[in-house]
Amino acid sequence: MRLKVLGAYGASDAEHNLTGYLIDDWFAVDAGTLTSKLSFAQQSRVQAVFITHPHADHIRDLPHLIHNRFSQPTTPLTIFAAKDVLELLVRDVFNGIVWPDFSEIVSPINNKPAVQYRALTHGKRIVFNDIGITAVPVDHQIPAAGVLLEVNGQ
């Protein structure tokens, strides 16, 4: 497993980037800095994003990533989050006011929705493209989850 730290800060400037991690160039944890640090070609390789919580420093680039991938020949982006986190994300961000609900918009390139949401239950492991994903509750000001990732049994 290759882990690339794109950013690990709650605020950004010329030398510090918002929270975002990329695993093996296709699975991201948080989206604070996915479009600001990745080229269009790199963005098109991102297949899934796990969102820990919907504070701006963790989701800032998510709508832009979806938008950038929309006109590329890519599969729908899968957004994973704990159920309570995903509910906030859809209600407060992808609500048709701040940003469209991209799960309802079909790409003209591949005839599929731009995004698909996958709500996770805390403590229940699922597998996506050979990565084990388990959301774990964490204490924060709003609903939030950490994530345990397993690649090749580790």
PDB file of N, CA and C in Angstrom, residues 37-130:
ATOM      1  N   LYS A  37      -4.278  19.503  -5.477  1.00  0.00           N
ATOM      2  CA  LYS A  37      -2.975  18.834  -5.491  1.00  0.00           C
ATOM      3  C   LYS A  37      -2.844  17.763  -6.573  1.00  0.00           C
ATOM      4  N   LEU A  38      -3.926  17.423  -7.253  1.00  0.00           N
ATOM      5  CA  LEU A  38      -3.873  16.366  -8.271  1.00  0.00           C
ATOM      6  C   LEU A  38      -4.230  16.924  -9.643  1.00  0.00           C
ATOM      7  N   SER A  39      -3.542  16.427 -10.668  1.00  0.00           N
ATOM      8  CA  SER A  39      -3.849  16.809 -12.051  1.00  0.00           C
ATOM      9  C   SER A  39      -5.185  16.182 -12.461  1.00  0.00           C
ATOM     10  N   PHE A  40      -5.728  16.609 -13.601  1.00  0.00           N
ATOM     11  CA  PHE A  40      -6.961  16.000 -14.110  1.00  0.00           C
ATOM     12  C   PHE A  40      -6.772  14.504 -14.324  1.00  0.00           C
ATOM     13  N   ALA A  41      -5.631  14.105 -14.846  1.00  0.00           N
ATOM     14  CA  ALA A  41      -5.370  12.670 -15.069  1.00  0.00           C
ATOM     15  C   ALA A  41      -5.354  11.914 -13.747  1.00  0.00           C
ATOM     16  N   GLN A  42      -4.729  12.481 -12.719  1.00  0.00           N
ATOM     17  CA  GLN A  42      -4.707  11.839 -11.403  1.00  0.00           C
ATOM     18  C   GLN A  42      -6.110  11.789 -10.802  1.00  0.00           C
ATOM     19  N   GLN A  43      -6.883  12.846 -10.973  1.00  0.00           N
ATOM     20  CA  GLN A  43      -8.248  12.880 -10.454  1.00  0.00           C
ATOM     21  C   GLN A  43      -9.106  11.803 -11.113  1.00  0.00           C
ATOM     22  N   SER A  44      -8.897  11.565 -12.388  1.00  0.00           N
ATOM     23  CA  SER A  44      -9.711  10.561 -13.091  1.00  0.00           C
ATOM     24  C   SER A  44      -9.438   9.145 -12.583  1.00  0.00           C
ATOM     25  N   ARG A  45      -8.289   8.926 -11.950  1.00  0.00           N
ATOM     26  CA  ARG A  45      -7.958   7.611 -11.386  1.00  0.00           C
ATOM     27  C   ARG A  45      -8.570   7.381 -10.008  1.00  0.00           C
ATOM     28  N   VAL A  46      -9.025   8.436  -9.363  1.00  0.00           N
ATOM     29  CA  VAL A  46      -9.648   8.293  -8.040  1.00  0.00           C
ATOM     30  C   VAL A  46     -11.022   7.654  -8.230  1.00  0.00           C
ATOM     31  N   GLN A  47     -11.198   6.476  -7.659  1.00  0.00           N
ATOM     32  CA  GLN A  47     -12.450   5.735  -7.800  1.00  0.00           C
ATOM     33  C   GLN A  47     -13.374   5.880  -6.599  1.00  0.00           C
ATOM     34  N   ALA A  48     -12.780   6.195  -5.429  1.00  0.00           N
ATOM     35  CA  ALA A  48     -13.583   6.255  -4.212  1.00  0.00           C
ATOM     36  C   ALA A  48     -12.950   7.208  -3.212  1.00  0.00           C
ATOM     37  N   VAL A  49     -13.822   7.787  -2.381  1.00  0.00           N
ATOM     38  CA  VAL A  49     -13.384   8.696  -1.321  1.00  0.00           C
ATOM     39  C   VAL A  49     -14.148   8.334  -0.051  1.00  0.00           C
ATOM     40  N   PHE A  50     -13.423   8.181   1.047  1.00  0.00           N
ATOM     41  CA  PHE A  50     -14.053   8.023   2.357  1.00  0.00           C
ATOM     42  C   PHE A  50     -14.025   9.388   3.031  1.00  0.00           C
ATOM     43  N   ILE A  51     -15.185   9.874   3.440  1.00  0.00           N
ATOM     44  CA  ILE A  51     -15.281  11.173   4.104  1.00  0.00           C
ATOM     45  C   ILE A  51     -15.454  10.939   5.599  1.00  0.00           C
ATOM     46  N   THR A  52     -14.524  11.480   6.392  1.00  0.00           N
ATOM     47  CA  THR A  52     -14.583  11.294   7.847  1.00  0.00           C
ATOM     48  C   THR A  52     -15.678  12.138   8.480  1.00  0.00           C
ATOM     49  N   HIS A  53     -15.848  13.366   7.996  1.00  0.00           N
ATOM     50  CA  HIS A  53     -16.913  14.255   8.469  1.00  0.00           C
ATOM     51  C   HIS A  53     -16.987  15.451   7.520  1.00  0.00           C
ATOM     52  N   PRO A  54     -18.129  16.135   7.498  1.00  0.00           N
ATOM     53  CA  PRO A  54     -18.314  17.164   6.475  1.00  0.00           C
ATOM     54  C   PRO A  54     -17.877  18.583   6.866  1.00  0.00           C
ATOM     55  N   HIS A  55     -16.850  18.723   7.680  1.00  0.00           N
ATOM     56  CA  HIS A  55     -16.275  20.059   7.867  1.00  0.00           C
ATOM     57  C   HIS A  55     -15.533  20.442   6.593  1.00  0.00           C
ATOM     58  N   ALA A  56     -15.494  21.739   6.297  1.00  0.00           N
ATOM     59  CA  ALA A  56     -14.957  22.232   5.026  1.00  0.00           C
ATOM     60  C   ALA A  56     -13.523  21.783   4.754  1.00  0.00           C
ATOM     61  N   ASP A  57     -12.691  21.686   5.792  1.00  0.00           N
ATOM     62  CA  ASP A  57     -11.300  21.293   5.555  1.00  0.00           C
ATOM     63  C   ASP A  57     -11.170  19.834   5.135  1.00  0.00           C
ATOM     64  N   HIS A  58     -12.236  19.065   5.245  1.00  0.00           N
ATOM     65  CA  HIS A  58     -12.217  17.654   4.843  1.00  0.00           C
ATOM     66  C   HIS A  58     -12.986  17.393   3.546  1.00  0.00           C
ATOM     67  N   ILE A  59     -13.776  18.375   3.087  1.00  0.00           N
ATOM     68  CA  ILE A  59     -14.596  18.141   1.883  1.00  0.00           C
ATOM     69  C   ILE A  59     -14.446  19.216   0.809  1.00  0.00           C
ATOM     70  N   ARG A  60     -13.623  20.239   1.047  1.00  0.00           N
ATOM     71  CA  ARG A  60     -13.587  21.395   0.139  1.00  0.00           C
ATOM     72  C   ARG A  60     -13.508  21.006  -1.337  1.00  0.00           C
ATOM     73  N   ASP A  61     -12.651  20.067  -1.701  1.00  0.00           N
ATOM     74  CA  ASP A  61     -12.439  19.732  -3.112  1.00  0.00           C
ATOM     75  C   ASP A  61     -13.377  18.641  -3.636  1.00  0.00           C
ATOM     76  N   LEU A  62     -14.220  18.077  -2.787  1.00  0.00           N
ATOM     77  CA  LEU A  62     -15.081  16.978  -3.239  1.00  0.00           C
ATOM     78  C   LEU A  62     -16.021  17.388  -4.377  1.00  0.00           C
ATOM     79  N   PRO A  63     -16.760  18.491  -4.274  1.00  0.00           N
ATOM     80  CA  PRO A  63     -17.620  18.866  -5.405  1.00  0.00           C
ATOM     81  C   PRO A  63     -16.824  19.124  -6.681  1.00  0.00           C
ATOM     82  N   HIS A  64     -15.648  19.706  -6.547  1.00  0.00           N
ATOM     83  CA  HIS A  64     -14.818  19.992  -7.724  1.00  0.00           C
ATOM     84  C   HIS A  64     -14.286  18.699  -8.342  1.00  0.00           C
ATOM     85  N   LEU A  65     -13.930  17.730  -7.501  1.00  0.00           N
ATOM     86  CA  LEU A  65     -13.481  16.430  -8.014  1.00  0.00           C
ATOM     87  C   LEU A  65     -14.597  15.777  -8.828  1.00  0.00           C
ATOM     88  N   ILE A  66     -15.800  15.774  -8.291  1.00  0.00           N
ATOM     89  CA  ILE A  66     -16.936  15.178  -9.007  1.00  0.00           C
ATOM     90  C   ILE A  66     -17.164  15.924 -10.318  1.00  0.00           C
ATOM     91  N   HIS A  67     -17.159  17.228 -10.258  1.00  0.00           N
ATOM     92  CA  HIS A  67     -17.385  18.047 -11.454  1.00  0.00           C
ATOM     93  C   HIS A  67     -16.301  17.802 -12.505  1.00  0.00           C
ATOM     94  N   ASN A  68     -15.047  17.753 -12.089  1.00  0.00           N
ATOM     95  CA  ASN A  68     -13.943  17.525 -13.024  1.00  0.00           C
ATOM     96  C   ASN A  68     -14.022  16.148 -13.680  1.00  0.00           C
ATOM     97  N   ARG A  69     -14.460  15.148 -12.932  1.00  0.00           N
ATOM     98  CA  ARG A  69     -14.545  13.788 -13.458  1.00  0.00           C
ATOM     99  C   ARG A  69     -15.783  13.600 -14.336  1.00  0.00           C
ATOM    100  N   PHE A  70     -16.769  14.490 -14.210  1.00  0.00           N
ATOM    101  CA  PHE A  70     -18.053  14.329 -14.880  1.00  0.00           C
ATOM    102  C   PHE A  70     -17.930  14.195 -16.387  1.00  0.00           C
ATOM    103  N   SER A  71     -17.046  14.969 -16.988  1.00  0.00           N
ATOM    104  CA  SER A  71     -16.920  14.941 -18.455  1.00  0.00           C
ATOM    105  C   SER A  71     -15.751  14.069 -18.919  1.00  0.00           C
ATOM    106  N   GLN A  72     -15.250  13.230 -18.038  1.00  0.00           N
ATOM    107  CA  GLN A  72     -14.177  12.302 -18.394  1.00  0.00           C
ATOM    108  C   GLN A  72     -14.754  10.888 -18.482  1.00  0.00           C
ATOM    109  N   PRO A  73     -14.136  10.031 -19.267  1.00  0.00           N
ATOM    110  CA  PRO A  73     -14.642   8.653 -19.380  1.00  0.00           C
ATOM    111  C   PRO A  73     -14.245   7.813 -18.164  1.00  0.00           C
ATOM    112  N   THR A  74     -14.861   8.099 -17.024  1.00  0.00           N
ATOM    113  CA  THR A  74     -14.555   7.401 -15.776  1.00  0.00           C
ATOM    114  C   THR A  74     -15.808   6.728 -15.243  1.00  0.00           C
ATOM    115  N   THR A  75     -15.615   5.829 -14.305  1.00  0.00           N
ATOM    116  CA  THR A  75     -16.748   5.208 -13.619  1.00  0.00           C
ATOM    117  C   THR A  75     -17.279   6.201 -12.588  1.00  0.00           C
ATOM    118  N   PRO A  76     -18.494   5.997 -12.088  1.00  0.00           N
ATOM    119  CA  PRO A  76     -18.998   6.884 -11.043  1.00  0.00           C
ATOM    120  C   PRO A  76     -18.060   6.886  -9.827  1.00  0.00           C
ATOM    121  N   LEU A  77     -17.889   8.044  -9.232  1.00  0.00           N
ATOM    122  CA  LEU A  77     -17.099   8.152  -8.007  1.00  0.00           C
ATOM    123  C   LEU A  77     -17.936   7.605  -6.862  1.00  0.00           C
ATOM    124  N   THR A  78     -17.361   6.717  -6.062  1.00  0.00           N
ATOM    125  CA  THR A  78     -18.058   6.181  -4.901  1.00  0.00           C
ATOM    126  C   THR A  78     -17.634   6.974  -3.674  1.00  0.00           C
ATOM    127  N   ILE A  79     -18.619   7.517  -2.981  1.00  0.00           N
ATOM    128  CA  ILE A  79     -18.357   8.255  -1.750  1.00  0.00           C
ATOM    129  C   ILE A  79     -18.815   7.400  -0.581  1.00  0.00           C
ATOM    130  N   PHE A  80     -17.854   7.031   0.261  1.00  0.00           N
ATOM    131  CA  PHE A  80     -18.135   6.263   1.466  1.00  0.00           C
ATOM    132  C   PHE A  80     -18.128   7.204   2.662  1.00  0.00           C
ATOM    133  N   ALA A  81     -19.030   6.951   3.586  1.00  0.00           N
ATOM    134  CA  ALA A  81     -19.038   7.672   4.860  1.00  0.00           C
ATOM    135  C   ALA A  81     -19.941   6.899   5.806  1.00  0.00           C
ATOM    136  N   ALA A  82     -19.729   7.109   7.090  1.00  0.00           N
ATOM    137  CA  ALA A  82     -20.672   6.561   8.062  1.00  0.00           C
ATOM    138  C   ALA A  82     -22.048   7.145   7.747  1.00  0.00           C
ATOM    139  N   LYS A  83     -23.091   6.395   8.046  1.00  0.00           N
ATOM    140  CA  LYS A  83     -24.452   6.797   7.675  1.00  0.00           C
ATOM    141  C   LYS A  83     -24.786   8.208   8.140  1.00  0.00           C
ATOM    142  N   ASP A  84     -24.483   8.544   9.392  1.00  0.00           N
ATOM    143  CA  ASP A  84     -24.830   9.874   9.903  1.00  0.00           C
ATOM    144  C   ASP A  84     -24.017  10.977   9.235  1.00  0.00           C
ATOM    145  N   VAL A  85     -22.784  10.670   8.851  1.00  0.00           N
ATOM    146  CA  VAL A  85     -21.939  11.639   8.137  1.00  0.00           C
ATOM    147  C   VAL A  85     -22.476  11.855   6.725  1.00  0.00           C
ATOM    148  N   LEU A  86     -22.834  10.770   6.056  1.00  0.00           N
ATOM    149  CA  LEU A  86     -23.348  10.873   4.692  1.00  0.00           C
ATOM    150  C   LEU A  86     -24.666  11.650   4.653  1.00  0.00           C
ATOM    151  N   GLU A  87     -25.505  11.440   5.648  1.00  0.00           N
ATOM    152  CA  GLU A  87     -26.760  12.189   5.713  1.00  0.00           C
ATOM    153  C   GLU A  87     -26.492  13.698   5.783  1.00  0.00           C
ATOM    154  N   LEU A  88     -25.525  14.115   6.596  1.00  0.00           N
ATOM    155  CA  LEU A  88     -25.167  15.537   6.681  1.00  0.00           C
ATOM    156  C   LEU A  88     -24.614  16.044   5.356  1.00  0.00           C
ATOM    157  N   LEU A  89     -23.761  15.257   4.733  1.00  0.00           N
ATOM    158  CA  LEU A  89     -23.133  15.656   3.472  1.00  0.00           C
ATOM    159  C   LEU A  89     -24.191  15.897   2.391  1.00  0.00           C
ATOM    160  N   VAL A  90     -25.139  14.993   2.284  1.00  0.00           N
ATOM    161  CA  VAL A  90     -26.190  15.127   1.272  1.00  0.00           C
ATOM    162  C   VAL A  90     -27.144  16.269   1.638  1.00  0.00           C
ATOM    163  N   ARG A  91     -27.517  16.356   2.900  1.00  0.00           N
ATOM    164  CA  ARG A  91     -28.471  17.383   3.325  1.00  0.00           C
ATOM    165  C   ARG A  91     -27.900  18.800   3.208  1.00  0.00           C
ATOM    166  N   ASP A  92     -26.612  18.959   3.579  1.00  0.00           N
ATOM    167  CA  ASP A  92     -26.045  20.303   3.701  1.00  0.00           C
ATOM    168  C   ASP A  92     -25.164  20.737   2.534  1.00  0.00           C
ATOM    169  N   VAL A  93     -24.670  19.800   1.737  1.00  0.00           N
ATOM    170  CA  VAL A  93     -23.758  20.161   0.640  1.00  0.00           C
ATOM    171  C   VAL A  93     -24.363  19.803  -0.710  1.00  0.00           C
ATOM    172  N   PHE A  94     -24.688  18.539  -0.914  1.00  0.00           N
ATOM    173  CA  PHE A  94     -25.217  18.083  -2.201  1.00  0.00           C
ATOM    174  C   PHE A  94     -26.746  18.095  -2.165  1.00  0.00           C
ATOM    175  N   ASN A  95     -27.289  19.274  -1.909  1.00  0.00           N
ATOM    176  CA  ASN A  95     -28.715  19.431  -1.654  1.00  0.00           C
ATOM    177  C   ASN A  95     -29.461  20.158  -2.771  1.00  0.00           C
ATOM    178  N   GLY A  96     -28.788  20.427  -3.879  1.00  0.00           N
ATOM    179  CA  GLY A  96     -29.428  21.154  -4.967  1.00  0.00           C
ATOM    180  C   GLY A  96     -29.389  22.662  -4.786  1.00  0.00           C
ATOM    181  N   ILE A  97     -28.862  23.118  -3.671  1.00  0.00           N
ATOM    182  CA  ILE A  97     -28.734  24.551  -3.413  1.00  0.00           C
ATOM    183  C   ILE A  97     -27.260  24.938  -3.400  1.00  0.00           C
ATOM    184  N   VAL A  98     -26.497  24.314  -2.518  1.00  0.00           N
ATOM    185  CA  VAL A  98     -25.057  24.580  -2.460  1.00  0.00           C
ATOM    186  C   VAL A  98     -24.374  23.923  -3.660  1.00  0.00           C
ATOM    187  N   TRP A  99     -24.636  22.653  -3.862  1.00  0.00           N
ATOM    188  CA  TRP A  99     -24.148  21.872  -5.008  1.00  0.00           C
ATOM    189  C   TRP A  99     -25.263  20.928  -5.431  1.00  0.00           C
ATOM    190  N   PRO A 100     -25.282  20.530  -6.698  1.00  0.00           N
ATOM    191  CA  PRO A 100     -26.305  19.547  -7.098  1.00  0.00           C
ATOM    192  C   PRO A 100     -26.063  18.201  -6.422  1.00  0.00           C
ATOM    193  N   ASP A 101     -27.101  17.391  -6.358  1.00  0.00           N
ATOM    194  CA  ASP A 101     -26.934  16.012  -5.915  1.00  0.00           C
ATOM    195  C   ASP A 101     -26.446  15.233  -7.126  1.00  0.00           C
ATOM    196  N   PHE A 102     -25.143  15.053  -7.206  1.00  0.00           N
ATOM    197  CA  PHE A 102     -24.532  14.426  -8.376  1.00  0.00           C
ATOM    198  C   PHE A 102     -24.953  12.974  -8.563  1.00  0.00           C
ATOM    199  N   SER A 103     -25.554  12.360  -7.552  1.00  0.00           N
ATOM    200  CA  SER A 103     -26.027  10.982  -7.728  1.00  0.00           C
ATOM    201  C   SER A 103     -27.258  10.931  -8.630  1.00  0.00           C
ATOM    202  N   GLU A 104     -27.872  12.080  -8.866  1.00  0.00           N
ATOM    203  CA  GLU A 104     -29.053  12.149  -9.723  1.00  0.00           C
ATOM    204  C   GLU A 104     -28.736  12.685 -11.122  1.00  0.00           C
ATOM    205  N   ILE A 105     -27.479  13.011 -11.378  1.00  0.00           N
ATOM    206  CA  ILE A 105     -27.091  13.558 -12.678  1.00  0.00           C
ATOM    207  C   ILE A 105     -26.316  12.489 -13.453  1.00  0.00           C
ATOM    208  N   VAL A 106     -26.800  12.183 -14.640  1.00  0.00           N
ATOM    209  CA  VAL A 106     -26.191  11.143 -15.464  1.00  0.00           C
ATOM    210  C   VAL A 106     -25.147  11.775 -16.382  1.00  0.00           C
ATOM    211  N   SER A 107     -23.968  11.173 -16.406  1.00  0.00           N
ATOM    212  CA  SER A 107     -22.881  11.655 -17.247  1.00  0.00           C
ATOM    213  C   SER A 107     -23.199  11.398 -18.718  1.00  0.00           C
ATOM    214  N   PRO A 108     -22.957  12.382 -19.586  1.00  0.00           N
ATOM    215  CA  PRO A 108     -23.185  12.168 -21.016  1.00  0.00           C
ATOM    216  C   PRO A 108     -22.122  11.250 -21.629  1.00  0.00           C
ATOM    217  N   ILE A 109     -21.042  11.042 -20.936  1.00  0.00           N
ATOM    218  CA  ILE A 109     -19.945  10.208 -21.452  1.00  0.00           C
ATOM    219  C   ILE A 109     -20.216   8.721 -21.240  1.00  0.00           C
ATOM    220  N   ASN A 110     -20.633   8.347 -20.012  1.00  0.00           N
ATOM    221  CA  ASN A 110     -20.795   6.917 -19.719  1.00  0.00           C
ATOM    222  C   ASN A 110     -22.231   6.521 -19.380  1.00  0.00           C
ATOM    223  N   ASN A 111     -23.162   7.478 -19.431  1.00  0.00           N
ATOM    224  CA  ASN A 111     -24.579   7.207 -19.166  1.00  0.00           C
ATOM    225  C   ASN A 111     -24.839   6.673 -17.761  1.00  0.00           C
ATOM    226  N   LYS A 112     -23.984   7.035 -16.803  1.00  0.00           N
ATOM    227  CA  LYS A 112     -24.139   6.605 -15.413  1.00  0.00           C
ATOM    228  C   LYS A 112     -24.123   7.837 -14.519  1.00  0.00           C
ATOM    229  N   PRO A 113     -24.648   7.706 -13.305  1.00  0.00           N
ATOM    230  CA  PRO A 113     -24.576   8.842 -12.381  1.00  0.00           C
ATOM    231  C   PRO A 113     -23.119   9.222 -12.110  1.00  0.00           C
ATOM    232  N   ALA A 114     -22.902  10.494 -11.851  1.00  0.00           N
ATOM    233  CA  ALA A 114     -21.534  10.964 -11.588  1.00  0.00           C
ATOM    234  C   ALA A 114     -20.991  10.409 -10.287  1.00  0.00           C
ATOM    235  N   VAL A 115     -21.886  10.108  -9.351  1.00  0.00           N
ATOM    236  CA  VAL A 115     -21.450   9.657  -8.032  1.00  0.00           C
ATOM    237  C   VAL A 115     -22.437   8.641  -7.482  1.00  0.00           C
ATOM    238  N   GLN A 116     -21.924   7.772  -6.631  1.00  0.00           N
ATOM    239  CA  GLN A 116     -22.801   6.875  -5.881  1.00  0.00           C
ATOM    240  C   GLN A 116     -22.395   6.937  -4.416  1.00  0.00           C
ATOM    241  N   TYR A 117     -23.396   7.029  -3.546  1.00  0.00           N
ATOM    242  CA  TYR A 117     -23.155   7.121  -2.107  1.00  0.00           C
ATOM    243  C   TYR A 117     -23.238   5.739  -1.481  1.00  0.00           C
ATOM    244  N   ARG A 118     -22.331   5.455  -0.571  1.00  0.00           N
ATOM    245  CA  ARG A 118     -22.346   4.189   0.165  1.00  0.00           C
ATOM    246  C   ARG A 118     -22.262   4.498   1.657  1.00  0.00           C
ATOM    247  N   ALA A 119     -23.383   4.385   2.330  1.00  0.00           N
ATOM    248  CA  ALA A 119     -23.437   4.621   3.776  1.00  0.00           C
ATOM    249  C   ALA A 119     -22.902   3.388   4.503  1.00  0.00           C
ATOM    250  N   LEU A 120     -22.021   3.611   5.458  1.00  0.00           N
ATOM    251  CA  LEU A 120     -21.414   2.520   6.217  1.00  0.00           C
ATOM    252  C   LEU A 120     -21.938   2.509   7.648  1.00  0.00           C
ATOM    253  N   THR A 121     -22.034   1.315   8.191  1.00  0.00           N
ATOM    254  CA  THR A 121     -22.401   1.129   9.589  1.00  0.00           C
ATOM    255  C   THR A 121     -21.119   1.041  10.400  1.00  0.00           C
ATOM    256  N   HIS A 122     -21.064   1.797  11.500  1.00  0.00           N
ATOM    257  CA  HIS A 122     -19.881   1.761  12.357  1.00  0.00           C
ATOM    258  C   HIS A 122     -19.550   0.323  12.749  1.00  0.00           C
ATOM    259  N   GLY A 123     -18.289  -0.053  12.576  1.00  0.00           N
ATOM    260  CA  GLY A 123     -17.818  -1.367  12.994  1.00  0.00           C
ATOM    261  C   GLY A 123     -18.061  -2.489  12.012  1.00  0.00           C
ATOM    262  N   LYS A 124     -18.809  -2.244  10.945  1.00  0.00           N
ATOM    263  CA  LYS A 124     -19.090  -3.299   9.962  1.00  0.00           C
ATOM    264  C   LYS A 124     -18.147  -3.142   8.771  1.00  0.00           C
ATOM    265  N   ARG A 125     -17.328  -4.150   8.542  1.00  0.00           N
ATOM    266  CA  ARG A 125     -16.337  -4.136   7.458  1.00  0.00           C
ATOM    267  C   ARG A 125     -17.009  -4.459   6.129  1.00  0.00           C
ATOM    268  N   ILE A 126     -16.661  -3.688   5.105  1.00  0.00           N
ATOM    269  CA  ILE A 126     -17.083  -3.998   3.740  1.00  0.00           C
ATOM    270  C   ILE A 126     -15.823  -4.059   2.883  1.00  0.00           C
ATOM    271  N   VAL A 127     -15.943  -4.634   1.700  1.00  0.00           N
ATOM    272  CA  VAL A 127     -14.809  -4.715   0.783  1.00  0.00           C
ATOM    273  C   VAL A 127     -15.186  -4.006  -0.512  1.00  0.00           C
ATOM    274  N   PHE A 128     -14.268  -3.162  -0.982  1.00  0.00           N
ATOM    275  CA  PHE A 128     -14.452  -2.441  -2.237  1.00  0.00           C
ATOM    276  C   PHE A 128     -13.148  -2.545  -3.016  1.00  0.00           C
ATOM    277  N   ASN A 129     -13.193  -3.176  -4.171  1.00  0.00           N
ATOM    278  CA  ASN A 129     -11.987  -3.358  -5.006  1.00  0.00           C
ATOM    279  C   ASN A 129     -10.793  -3.842  -4.193  1.00  0.00           C
ATOM    280  N   ASP A 130     -11.001  -4.855  -3.395  1.00  0.00           N
ATOM    281  CA  ASP A 130      -9.950  -5.502  -2.598  1.00  0.00           C
ATOM    282  C   ASP A 130      -9.435  -4.675  -1.421  1.00  0.00           C
TER     283      ASP A 130
END
